[in-house]
Each structure stands twice: as C-alpha cells, then as structure tokens.
Amino acid sequence: MLSSLNLYYETIDVAKGSLFKLEHMHMMTKLRPFVRTFLKEASAMFEMYIYTMGDRPYALEMAKLLDPQGEYFNAKVISRDDGTQKHQKGLDVVLGRDSAVLILDDTEHFGFNCKSLAETKSDENETDGALAKILEVLKQVHCTFFEKLQGDLVDRDVRQVLSSVRGEILSGCVIIFSRINHLALPTLKRIAEQLGATCLTELDPTVTHVVATDAGTEKARWAVKEKKCLVHPRWIEAANYFWEKQPEENFFIKKTTTQS
C-alpha cells in the first residue's frame, strides 16, 4: 500500500497528495498509485486490517495516511508489538478463520507461516498497475466464495478459490525451458505451474511455448521451425504480476549466434 524510506536530507516536491514527510520519524512515505480507490472498493467486500512489522507508533502513523477518516481500518491495526511470536507475523491476532483470510503483501516472504499465492512489484500506474489488477481478482474471489460455491460458508476455503483463479491464467500452455539460469529455473517452473501451465523437460509436439533467453539454442530454433511461441522468462513473470496471460509478441527474444 505504501513505501517508506528513512531520510535525513531535504525533501522533494510533494505531488498529488501521495508523498508525506514525517518529520518526527525522519521518514518519507509515498502512497502507491490507486490505493485510495482500492481501499474504498475493497472495504465494501472485506473486513480489512493493517499488519506491519513496524512498531506501534509507526503502524498508527501509516494508518492515518492510508485511512485519515478512519473509514476502513478503525482500530484494526496490528504491529509487531501485538504479535504472539517475535519477528513473525501470525494470523492468530486476526479475528477470522485462516480459510477466510486473504493476505495482500508486496513480497513473497511476508513473514506469515503460510504459502504466497502471488507476488507483486513496487512500481505501477494508476489504471492498470498491481493494485488495480488485484482489485479485479479480489472481486472475482469474493463473488465465487459467496455466490458460486455450494455448501455452508463455514466449510468454504478462500485459499482454494484464489488458487483456482490463479490456476486458470496459463491453463492450456505447455512449456519447456531452454538455457535458463539454474538458480532462477525452479522459481520460474513453480510459478508457471501455479498459473496452470504444464512444464516438460523434453521436446514434445504438445509444447506450446519455449521459454529462453537465447534464440540460438536447439530448443529455441525448434520453436521457430515448428511455429511454437518463443518467449523470454519475463512472459511468465508478467503473467504472474498482472494475474493475466500476456501477449507473447511483447516477449519475443532476439536471435543470437549461439548454436548449442
């Protein structure tokens, strides 16, 4: 929702009421684009909490910036001082069942002892950035949870709903990787599969996408010959970020002289 930096030098111009200098905390905080609209619309669907590993004074100060009229969070502000485990966020201080709680954070490793279903970046624009897209996803999840699922509410699990929505993004895509850094490959494969893609290790006629950084590899040249989609790993990352399959033509890779 916001980004904070410790600053001891002269402030820059404040634009659009989204940049705040907190003199007493030696800090500047900038609200993310679209956050006002996001909070207004999300509050109509969810009971919302602020949860931060900052101390209590920091948490309350951020709540004032995000919700100056006290419309959205009221007293539902949780800081590290409220946690039951040191340096660890936990849902035990949130008034709700785990199966009915969604966590929105800007990093995969947000401190909760649970699995992340999406990672967002920090830079975005007002109309089609991460918060705008996530608001669409939240509306879809909310509708499915309350209107489309069968059975008692107590038996429903919002985590399964979110995972199902996520698994439709690259559904039908069959992916093989070519010369991807061995440290990056497990993460890319995990994300692709969570988005609904099937990942293979050997070339197969069913392959729809070859993901590579070099158009000269054997698999990449096979993709061109067989008229398969040859895309950069950023294609997967963008689908993950925007919760939507991206146009392959925006992620084509340039041919090089590599032949292995």
PDB file of C-alpha atoms in Angstrom:
ATOM      1  CA  MET A   1       0.000   0.000   0.000  1.00  0.00           C
ATOM      2  CA  LEU A   2       2.887   2.322   0.730  1.00  0.00           C
ATOM      3  CA  SER A   3       6.661   2.579   0.696  1.00  0.00           C
ATOM      4  CA  SER A   4       8.725   4.156   3.463  1.00  0.00           C
ATOM      5  CA  LEU A   5      12.290   5.449   3.445  1.00  0.00           C
ATOM      6  CA  ASN A   6      14.392   6.893   6.240  1.00  0.00           C
ATOM      7  CA  LEU A   7      15.579  10.292   5.077  1.00  0.00           C
ATOM      8  CA  TYR A   8      17.710  12.949   6.772  1.00  0.00           C
ATOM      9  CA  TYR A   9      18.075  15.257   3.802  1.00  0.00           C
ATOM     10  CA  GLU A  10      15.897  17.813   2.090  1.00  0.00           C
ATOM     11  CA  THR A  11      12.557  16.586   0.831  1.00  0.00           C
ATOM     12  CA  ILE A  12      11.498  16.545  -2.787  1.00  0.00           C
ATOM     13  CA  ASP A  13       8.282  18.168  -4.034  1.00  0.00           C
ATOM     14  CA  VAL A  14       5.068  16.610  -2.812  1.00  0.00           C
ATOM     15  CA  ALA A  15       2.870  15.588  -5.745  1.00  0.00           C
ATOM     16  CA  LYS A  16      -0.815  14.708  -5.814  1.00  0.00           C
ATOM     17  CA  GLY A  17      -1.004  14.359  -2.041  1.00  0.00           C
ATOM     18  CA  SER A  18       0.664  10.956  -2.137  1.00  0.00           C
ATOM     19  CA  LEU A  19       4.064  11.844  -0.671  1.00  0.00           C
ATOM     20  CA  PHE A  20       4.320  12.628   3.013  1.00  0.00           C
ATOM     21  CA  LYS A  21       7.273  13.810   5.077  1.00  0.00           C
ATOM     22  CA  LEU A  22       7.038  12.630   8.675  1.00  0.00           C
ATOM     23  CA  GLU A  23       9.463  14.977  10.396  1.00  0.00           C
ATOM     24  CA  HIS A  24       9.204  13.410  13.840  1.00  0.00           C
ATOM     25  CA  MET A  25      10.015   9.966  12.399  1.00  0.00           C
ATOM     26  CA  HIS A  26      12.762  11.150  10.000  1.00  0.00           C
ATOM     27  CA  MET A  27      10.858   9.422   7.246  1.00  0.00           C
ATOM     28  CA  MET A  28       9.153   9.997   3.934  1.00  0.00           C
ATOM     29  CA  THR A  29       6.286   7.765   2.849  1.00  0.00           C
ATOM     30  CA  LYS A  30       4.693   7.578  -0.577  1.00  0.00           C
ATOM     31  CA  LEU A  31       1.290   6.025  -1.124  1.00  0.00           C
ATOM     32  CA  ARG A  32       1.041   3.607  -4.024  1.00  0.00           C
ATOM     33  CA  PRO A  33      -0.984   4.657  -7.072  1.00  0.00           C
ATOM     34  CA  PHE A  34      -4.671   3.688  -6.970  1.00  0.00           C
ATOM     35  CA  VAL A  35      -4.568   2.982  -3.243  1.00  0.00           C
ATOM     36  CA  ARG A  36      -7.479   5.322  -2.389  1.00  0.00           C
ATOM     37  CA  THR A  37      -9.800   3.667  -4.900  1.00  0.00           C
ATOM     38  CA  PHE A  38      -8.549   0.232  -3.897  1.00  0.00           C
ATOM     39  CA  LEU A  39      -9.309   0.755  -0.223  1.00  0.00           C
ATOM     40  CA  LYS A  40     -12.745   2.229  -0.895  1.00  0.00           C
ATOM     41  CA  GLU A  41     -13.868  -0.650  -3.129  1.00  0.00           C
ATOM     42  CA  ALA A  42     -12.167  -3.426  -1.160  1.00  0.00           C
ATOM     43  CA  SER A  43     -13.736  -2.225   2.089  1.00  0.00           C
ATOM     44  CA  ALA A  44     -17.175  -2.922   0.621  1.00  0.00           C
ATOM     45  CA  MET A  45     -16.250  -6.606   0.314  1.00  0.00           C
ATOM     46  CA  PHE A  46     -13.808  -7.319   3.140  1.00  0.00           C
ATOM     47  CA  GLU A  47     -13.072  -6.538   6.759  1.00  0.00           C
ATOM     48  CA  MET A  48      -9.606  -5.036   6.477  1.00  0.00           C
ATOM     49  CA  TYR A  49      -6.602  -4.974   8.790  1.00  0.00           C
ATOM     50  CA  ILE A  50      -3.254  -3.222   8.668  1.00  0.00           C
ATOM     51  CA  TYR A  51      -0.483  -5.617   9.699  1.00  0.00           C
ATOM     52  CA  THR A  52       3.106  -4.400   9.872  1.00  0.00           C
ATOM     53  CA  MET A  53       6.345  -5.491  11.459  1.00  0.00           C
ATOM     54  CA  GLY A  54       6.915  -1.866  12.370  1.00  0.00           C
ATOM     55  CA  ASP A  55       6.350  -0.731  15.954  1.00  0.00           C
ATOM     56  CA  ARG A  56       3.022   0.588  17.243  1.00  0.00           C
ATOM     57  CA  PRO A  57       3.720   4.312  16.636  1.00  0.00           C
ATOM     58  CA  TYR A  58       4.755   3.538  13.050  1.00  0.00           C
ATOM     59  CA  ALA A  59       1.659   1.411  12.447  1.00  0.00           C
ATOM     60  CA  LEU A  60      -0.685   4.112  13.729  1.00  0.00           C
ATOM     61  CA  GLU A  61       1.062   6.780  11.654  1.00  0.00           C
ATOM     62  CA  MET A  62       0.693   4.688   8.492  1.00  0.00           C
ATOM     63  CA  ALA A  63      -2.973   4.080   9.314  1.00  0.00           C
ATOM     64  CA  LYS A  64      -3.531   7.853   9.434  1.00  0.00           C
ATOM     65  CA  LEU A  65      -2.040   8.226   5.958  1.00  0.00           C
ATOM     66  CA  LEU A  66      -3.971   5.332   4.428  1.00  0.00           C
ATOM     67  CA  ASP A  67      -7.233   5.974   6.243  1.00  0.00           C
ATOM     68  CA  PRO A  68      -7.336   9.563   7.552  1.00  0.00           C
ATOM     69  CA  GLN A  69     -11.086   9.443   8.261  1.00  0.00           C
ATOM     70  CA  GLY A  70     -10.989   6.057   9.976  1.00  0.00           C
ATOM     71  CA  GLU A  71     -13.420   4.579   7.458  1.00  0.00           C
ATOM     72  CA  TYR A  72     -11.629   1.358   6.542  1.00  0.00           C
ATOM     73  CA  PHE A  73      -9.474   0.059   9.391  1.00  0.00           C
ATOM     74  CA  ASN A  74     -10.769   1.810  12.521  1.00  0.00           C
ATOM     75  CA  ALA A  75      -8.865   0.078  15.359  1.00  0.00           C
ATOM     76  CA  LYS A  76      -7.841  -2.942  13.278  1.00  0.00           C
ATOM     77  CA  VAL A  77      -4.147  -2.021  13.206  1.00  0.00           C
ATOM     78  CA  ILE A  78      -1.637  -4.706  14.161  1.00  0.00           C
ATOM     79  CA  SER A  79       2.055  -4.041  14.777  1.00  0.00           C
ATOM     80  CA  ARG A  80       4.981  -6.181  15.838  1.00  0.00           C
ATOM     81  CA  ASP A  81       4.168  -5.216  19.423  1.00  0.00           C
ATOM     82  CA  ASP A  82       0.877  -7.084  19.141  1.00  0.00           C
ATOM     83  CA  GLY A  83       2.251 -10.344  17.781  1.00  0.00           C
ATOM     84  CA  THR A  84       2.474 -13.534  19.776  1.00  0.00           C
ATOM     85  CA  GLN A  85       5.787 -14.551  18.178  1.00  0.00           C
ATOM     86  CA  LYS A  86       8.866 -12.351  17.942  1.00  0.00           C
ATOM     87  CA  HIS A  87       9.755 -11.288  14.370  1.00  0.00           C
ATOM     88  CA  GLN A  88       6.916 -13.429  13.000  1.00  0.00           C
ATOM     89  CA  LYS A  89       3.536 -12.349  11.702  1.00  0.00           C
ATOM     90  CA  GLY A  90       0.697 -14.660  12.604  1.00  0.00           C
ATOM     91  CA  LEU A  91      -2.985 -14.908  11.830  1.00  0.00           C
ATOM     92  CA  ASP A  92      -3.734 -15.735  15.461  1.00  0.00           C
ATOM     93  CA  VAL A  93      -4.144 -11.992  16.149  1.00  0.00           C
ATOM     94  CA  VAL A  94      -6.574 -11.562  13.253  1.00  0.00           C
ATOM     95  CA  LEU A  95     -10.239 -12.109  14.080  1.00  0.00           C
ATOM     96  CA  GLY A  96     -11.036 -14.591  11.353  1.00  0.00           C
ATOM     97  CA  ARG A  97     -10.560 -18.184  10.282  1.00  0.00           C
ATOM     98  CA  ASP A  98      -7.463 -18.911   8.179  1.00  0.00           C
ATOM     99  CA  SER A  99      -9.761 -20.275   5.471  1.00  0.00           C
ATOM    100  CA  ALA A 100     -11.456 -16.868   5.189  1.00  0.00           C
ATOM    101  CA  VAL A 101      -8.381 -14.615   5.241  1.00  0.00           C
ATOM    102  CA  LEU A 102      -6.553 -13.116   2.261  1.00  0.00           C
ATOM    103  CA  ILE A 103      -3.135 -11.516   2.727  1.00  0.00           C
ATOM    104  CA  LEU A 104      -2.013  -8.723   0.409  1.00  0.00           C
ATOM    105  CA  ASP A 105       1.708  -8.006   0.648  1.00  0.00           C
ATOM    106  CA  ASP A 106       4.366  -6.672  -1.710  1.00  0.00           C
ATOM    107  CA  THR A 107       6.760  -9.565  -1.165  1.00  0.00           C
ATOM    108  CA  GLU A 108       6.515 -13.340  -1.192  1.00  0.00           C
ATOM    109  CA  HIS A 109       8.357 -13.626   2.115  1.00  0.00           C
ATOM    110  CA  PHE A 110       5.940 -11.551   4.169  1.00  0.00           C
ATOM    111  CA  GLY A 111       6.577 -13.317   7.459  1.00  0.00           C
ATOM    112  CA  PHE A 112       3.340 -15.276   7.786  1.00  0.00           C
ATOM    113  CA  ASN A 113       3.687 -19.005   8.165  1.00  0.00           C
ATOM    114  CA  CYS A 114       1.709 -19.732   5.013  1.00  0.00           C
ATOM    115  CA  LYS A 115       2.223 -20.012   1.272  1.00  0.00           C
ATOM    116  CA  SER A 116       2.161 -16.985  -1.003  1.00  0.00           C
ATOM    117  CA  LEU A 117      -0.183 -17.191  -3.974  1.00  0.00           C
ATOM    118  CA  ALA A 118       1.085 -14.060  -5.666  1.00  0.00           C
ATOM    119  CA  GLU A 119       3.966 -11.641  -5.583  1.00  0.00           C
ATOM    120  CA  THR A 120       3.600  -8.020  -6.612  1.00  0.00           C
ATOM    121  CA  LYS A 121       6.200  -5.469  -7.616  1.00  0.00           C
ATOM    122  CA  SER A 122       6.536  -1.937  -6.324  1.00  0.00           C
ATOM    123  CA  ASP A 123       6.208   0.208  -9.464  1.00  0.00           C
ATOM    124  CA  GLU A 124       2.835   0.612 -11.138  1.00  0.00           C
ATOM    125  CA  ASN A 125       0.479   3.125 -12.677  1.00  0.00           C
ATOM    126  CA  GLU A 126      -2.969   4.278 -11.691  1.00  0.00           C
ATOM    127  CA  THR A 127      -5.127   2.385 -14.168  1.00  0.00           C
ATOM    128  CA  ASP A 128      -3.512  -0.984 -14.851  1.00  0.00           C
ATOM    129  CA  GLY A 129      -0.960  -1.473 -12.087  1.00  0.00           C
ATOM    130  CA  ALA A 130      -0.813  -4.209  -9.476  1.00  0.00           C
ATOM    131  CA  LEU A 131      -3.426  -2.786  -7.105  1.00  0.00           C
ATOM    132  CA  ALA A 132      -5.927  -2.214  -9.915  1.00  0.00           C
ATOM    133  CA  LYS A 133      -5.483  -5.758 -11.174  1.00  0.00           C
ATOM    134  CA  ILE A 134      -5.573  -7.284  -7.710  1.00  0.00           C
ATOM    135  CA  LEU A 135      -8.830  -5.449  -7.018  1.00  0.00           C
ATOM    136  CA  GLU A 136     -10.331  -7.247 -10.028  1.00  0.00           C
ATOM    137  CA  VAL A 137      -9.074 -10.567  -8.674  1.00  0.00           C
ATOM    138  CA  LEU A 138     -10.481  -9.847  -5.217  1.00  0.00           C
ATOM    139  CA  LYS A 139     -13.880  -9.099  -6.723  1.00  0.00           C
ATOM    140  CA  GLN A 140     -13.776 -12.392  -8.612  1.00  0.00           C
ATOM    141  CA  VAL A 141     -12.725 -14.325  -5.498  1.00  0.00           C
ATOM    142  CA  HIS A 142     -15.387 -12.638  -3.371  1.00  0.00           C
ATOM    143  CA  CYS A 143     -18.103 -13.427  -5.911  1.00  0.00           C
ATOM    144  CA  THR A 144     -17.026 -17.065  -6.211  1.00  0.00           C
ATOM    145  CA  PHE A 145     -16.730 -17.557  -2.447  1.00  0.00           C
ATOM    146  CA  PHE A 146     -20.154 -16.154  -1.584  1.00  0.00           C
ATOM    147  CA  GLU A 147     -22.245 -16.793  -4.682  1.00  0.00           C
ATOM    148  CA  LYS A 148     -20.851 -19.744  -6.638  1.00  0.00           C
ATOM    149  CA  LEU A 149     -19.624 -22.254  -4.079  1.00  0.00           C
ATOM    150  CA  GLN A 150     -22.035 -24.804  -2.694  1.00  0.00           C
ATOM    151  CA  GLY A 151     -22.453 -25.814   0.930  1.00  0.00           C
ATOM    152  CA  ASP A 152     -22.172 -23.969   4.220  1.00  0.00           C
ATOM    153  CA  LEU A 153     -19.966 -20.881   4.446  1.00  0.00           C
ATOM    154  CA  VAL A 154     -18.016 -22.412   7.309  1.00  0.00           C
ATOM    155  CA  ASP A 155     -16.815 -25.196   5.004  1.00  0.00           C
ATOM    156  CA  ARG A 156     -15.576 -22.906   2.244  1.00  0.00           C
ATOM    157  CA  ASP A 157     -11.892 -22.034   1.869  1.00  0.00           C
ATOM    158  CA  VAL A 158     -10.913 -18.785   0.171  1.00  0.00           C
ATOM    159  CA  ARG A 159      -7.367 -20.095  -0.349  1.00  0.00           C
ATOM    160  CA  GLN A 160      -8.700 -22.785  -2.660  1.00  0.00           C
ATOM    161  CA  VAL A 161     -10.769 -20.209  -4.542  1.00  0.00           C
ATOM    162  CA  LEU A 162      -7.736 -17.958  -5.047  1.00  0.00           C
ATOM    163  CA  SER A 163      -5.572 -20.879  -6.120  1.00  0.00           C
ATOM    164  CA  SER A 164      -8.220 -21.932  -8.629  1.00  0.00           C
ATOM    165  CA  VAL A 165      -8.454 -18.433 -10.123  1.00  0.00           C
ATOM    166  CA  ARG A 166      -4.684 -18.298 -10.334  1.00  0.00           C
ATOM    167  CA  GLY A 167      -4.502 -21.706 -11.995  1.00  0.00           C
ATOM    168  CA  GLU A 168      -6.552 -20.515 -14.956  1.00  0.00           C
ATOM    169  CA  ILE A 169      -4.057 -17.861 -16.105  1.00  0.00           C
ATOM    170  CA  LEU A 170      -1.761 -20.137 -18.153  1.00  0.00           C
ATOM    171  CA  SER A 171      -4.109 -23.074 -18.401  1.00  0.00           C
ATOM    172  CA  GLY A 172      -3.526 -24.964 -21.649  1.00  0.00           C
ATOM    173  CA  CYS A 173       0.071 -23.768 -22.024  1.00  0.00           C
ATOM    174  CA  VAL A 174       2.733 -26.489 -22.284  1.00  0.00           C
ATOM    175  CA  ILE A 175       6.144 -25.050 -21.526  1.00  0.00           C
ATOM    176  CA  ILE A 176       9.725 -26.193 -21.929  1.00  0.00           C
ATOM    177  CA  PHE A 177      12.684 -24.147 -20.691  1.00  0.00           C
ATOM    178  CA  SER A 178      15.926 -23.610 -22.582  1.00  0.00           C
ATOM    179  CA  ARG A 179      19.171 -22.413 -21.019  1.00  0.00           C
ATOM    180  CA  ILE A 180      17.616 -20.676 -18.029  1.00  0.00           C
ATOM    181  CA  ASN A 181      19.896 -19.866 -15.108  1.00  0.00           C
ATOM    182  CA  HIS A 182      19.817 -22.867 -12.780  1.00  0.00           C
ATOM    183  CA  LEU A 183      19.081 -20.638  -9.796  1.00  0.00           C
ATOM    184  CA  ALA A 184      16.110 -18.987 -11.488  1.00  0.00           C
ATOM    185  CA  LEU A 185      14.662 -22.108 -13.106  1.00  0.00           C
ATOM    186  CA  PRO A 186      12.957 -23.695 -10.048  1.00  0.00           C
ATOM    187  CA  THR A 187      11.119 -20.444  -9.278  1.00  0.00           C
ATOM    188  CA  LEU A 188      10.025 -19.930 -12.877  1.00  0.00           C
ATOM    189  CA  LYS A 189       8.804 -23.518 -13.107  1.00  0.00           C
ATOM    190  CA  ARG A 190       6.932 -23.243  -9.815  1.00  0.00           C
ATOM    191  CA  ILE A 191       5.214 -20.018 -10.874  1.00  0.00           C
ATOM    192  CA  ALA A 192       4.295 -21.385 -14.308  1.00  0.00           C
ATOM    193  CA  GLU A 193       2.714 -24.482 -12.760  1.00  0.00           C
ATOM    194  CA  GLN A 194       0.841 -22.413 -10.180  1.00  0.00           C
ATOM    195  CA  LEU A 195      -0.549 -20.375 -13.071  1.00  0.00           C
ATOM    196  CA  GLY A 196      -1.875 -23.577 -14.623  1.00  0.00           C
ATOM    197  CA  ALA A 197       0.825 -24.374 -17.186  1.00  0.00           C
ATOM    198  CA  THR A 198       2.313 -27.820 -17.757  1.00  0.00           C
ATOM    199  CA  CYS A 199       6.136 -27.896 -17.731  1.00  0.00           C
ATOM    200  CA  LEU A 200       8.068 -30.531 -19.681  1.00  0.00           C
ATOM    201  CA  THR A 201      11.760 -31.434 -19.723  1.00  0.00           C
ATOM    202  CA  GLU A 202      11.876 -32.939 -23.229  1.00  0.00           C
ATOM    203  CA  LEU A 203      10.680 -31.571 -26.559  1.00  0.00           C
ATOM    204  CA  ASP A 204       7.244 -32.818 -27.450  1.00  0.00           C
ATOM    205  CA  PRO A 205       4.692 -31.911 -30.151  1.00  0.00           C
ATOM    206  CA  THR A 206       2.336 -30.754 -27.402  1.00  0.00           C
ATOM    207  CA  VAL A 207       4.729 -27.950 -26.367  1.00  0.00           C
ATOM    208  CA  THR A 208       3.153 -24.542 -26.948  1.00  0.00           C
ATOM    209  CA  HIS A 209       5.880 -22.285 -25.523  1.00  0.00           C
ATOM    210  CA  VAL A 210       9.662 -22.429 -25.341  1.00  0.00           C
ATOM    211  CA  VAL A 211      10.959 -20.090 -22.640  1.00  0.00           C
ATOM    212  CA  ALA A 212      14.536 -18.972 -23.234  1.00  0.00           C
ATOM    213  CA  THR A 213      16.907 -16.024 -23.118  1.00  0.00           C
ATOM    214  CA  ASP A 214      18.817 -17.054 -26.249  1.00  0.00           C
ATOM    215  CA  ALA A 215      17.121 -17.619 -29.598  1.00  0.00           C
ATOM    216  CA  GLY A 216      20.076 -19.676 -30.815  1.00  0.00           C
ATOM    217  CA  THR A 217      19.667 -22.718 -28.600  1.00  0.00           C
ATOM    218  CA  GLU A 218      18.467 -26.012 -30.026  1.00  0.00           C
ATOM    219  CA  LYS A 219      15.068 -25.784 -28.342  1.00  0.00           C
ATOM    220  CA  ALA A 220      14.653 -22.165 -29.411  1.00  0.00           C
ATOM    221  CA  ARG A 221      15.422 -22.991 -33.036  1.00  0.00           C
ATOM    222  CA  TRP A 222      12.993 -25.912 -32.811  1.00  0.00           C
ATOM    223  CA  ALA A 223      10.299 -23.493 -31.611  1.00  0.00           C
ATOM    224  CA  VAL A 224      10.840 -21.243 -34.612  1.00  0.00           C
ATOM    225  CA  LYS A 225      10.827 -24.172 -37.036  1.00  0.00           C
ATOM    226  CA  GLU A 226       7.675 -25.691 -35.534  1.00  0.00           C
ATOM    227  CA  LYS A 227       5.970 -22.295 -35.216  1.00  0.00           C
ATOM    228  CA  LYS A 228       5.769 -22.504 -31.436  1.00  0.00           C
ATOM    229  CA  CYS A 229       5.852 -19.456 -29.190  1.00  0.00           C
ATOM    230  CA  LEU A 230       9.428 -18.490 -28.250  1.00  0.00           C
ATOM    231  CA  VAL A 231       9.304 -16.121 -25.296  1.00  0.00           C
ATOM    232  CA  HIS A 232      11.522 -14.589 -22.649  1.00  0.00           C
ATOM    233  CA  PRO A 233      11.088 -15.659 -18.989  1.00  0.00           C
ATOM    234  CA  ARG A 234       9.589 -12.233 -18.356  1.00  0.00           C
ATOM    235  CA  TRP A 235       6.451 -13.531 -20.082  1.00  0.00           C
ATOM    236  CA  ILE A 236       5.843 -15.823 -17.103  1.00  0.00           C
ATOM    237  CA  GLU A 237       6.800 -13.113 -14.626  1.00  0.00           C
ATOM    238  CA  ALA A 238       4.402 -10.643 -16.255  1.00  0.00           C
ATOM    239  CA  ALA A 239       1.529 -13.141 -16.170  1.00  0.00           C
ATOM    240  CA  ASN A 240       2.255 -13.706 -12.504  1.00  0.00           C
ATOM    241  CA  TYR A 241       2.411  -9.975 -11.791  1.00  0.00           C
ATOM    242  CA  PHE A 242      -0.709  -8.970 -13.717  1.00  0.00           C
ATOM    243  CA  TRP A 243      -2.761 -12.116 -12.991  1.00  0.00           C
ATOM    244  CA  GLU A 244      -3.379 -12.385 -16.716  1.00  0.00           C
ATOM    245  CA  LYS A 245      -1.808 -14.133 -19.691  1.00  0.00           C
ATOM    246  CA  GLN A 246       0.280 -11.620 -21.614  1.00  0.00           C
ATOM    247  CA  PRO A 247       0.607 -11.216 -25.416  1.00  0.00           C
ATOM    248  CA  GLU A 248       3.534 -13.404 -26.497  1.00  0.00           C
ATOM    249  CA  GLU A 249       4.618 -10.894 -29.146  1.00  0.00           C
ATOM    250  CA  ASN A 250       5.609  -8.498 -26.381  1.00  0.00           C
ATOM    251  CA  PHE A 251       8.155 -11.024 -25.071  1.00  0.00           C
ATOM    252  CA  PHE A 252       9.784 -12.455 -28.199  1.00  0.00           C
ATOM    253  CA  ILE A 253      13.572 -12.852 -27.893  1.00  0.00           C
ATOM    254  CA  LYS A 254      16.147 -11.740 -30.415  1.00  0.00           C
ATOM    255  CA  LYS A 255      18.182 -14.259 -32.368  1.00  0.00           C
ATOM    256  CA  THR A 256      21.840 -14.693 -31.439  1.00  0.00           C
ATOM    257  CA  THR A 257      24.689 -16.720 -32.878  1.00  0.00           C
ATOM    258  CA  THR A 258      24.576 -19.371 -30.151  1.00  0.00           C
ATOM    259  CA  GLN A 259      24.119 -22.859 -31.573  1.00  0.00           C
ATOM    260  CA  SER A 260      24.140 -25.179 -28.558  1.00  0.00           C
TER     261      SER A 260
END
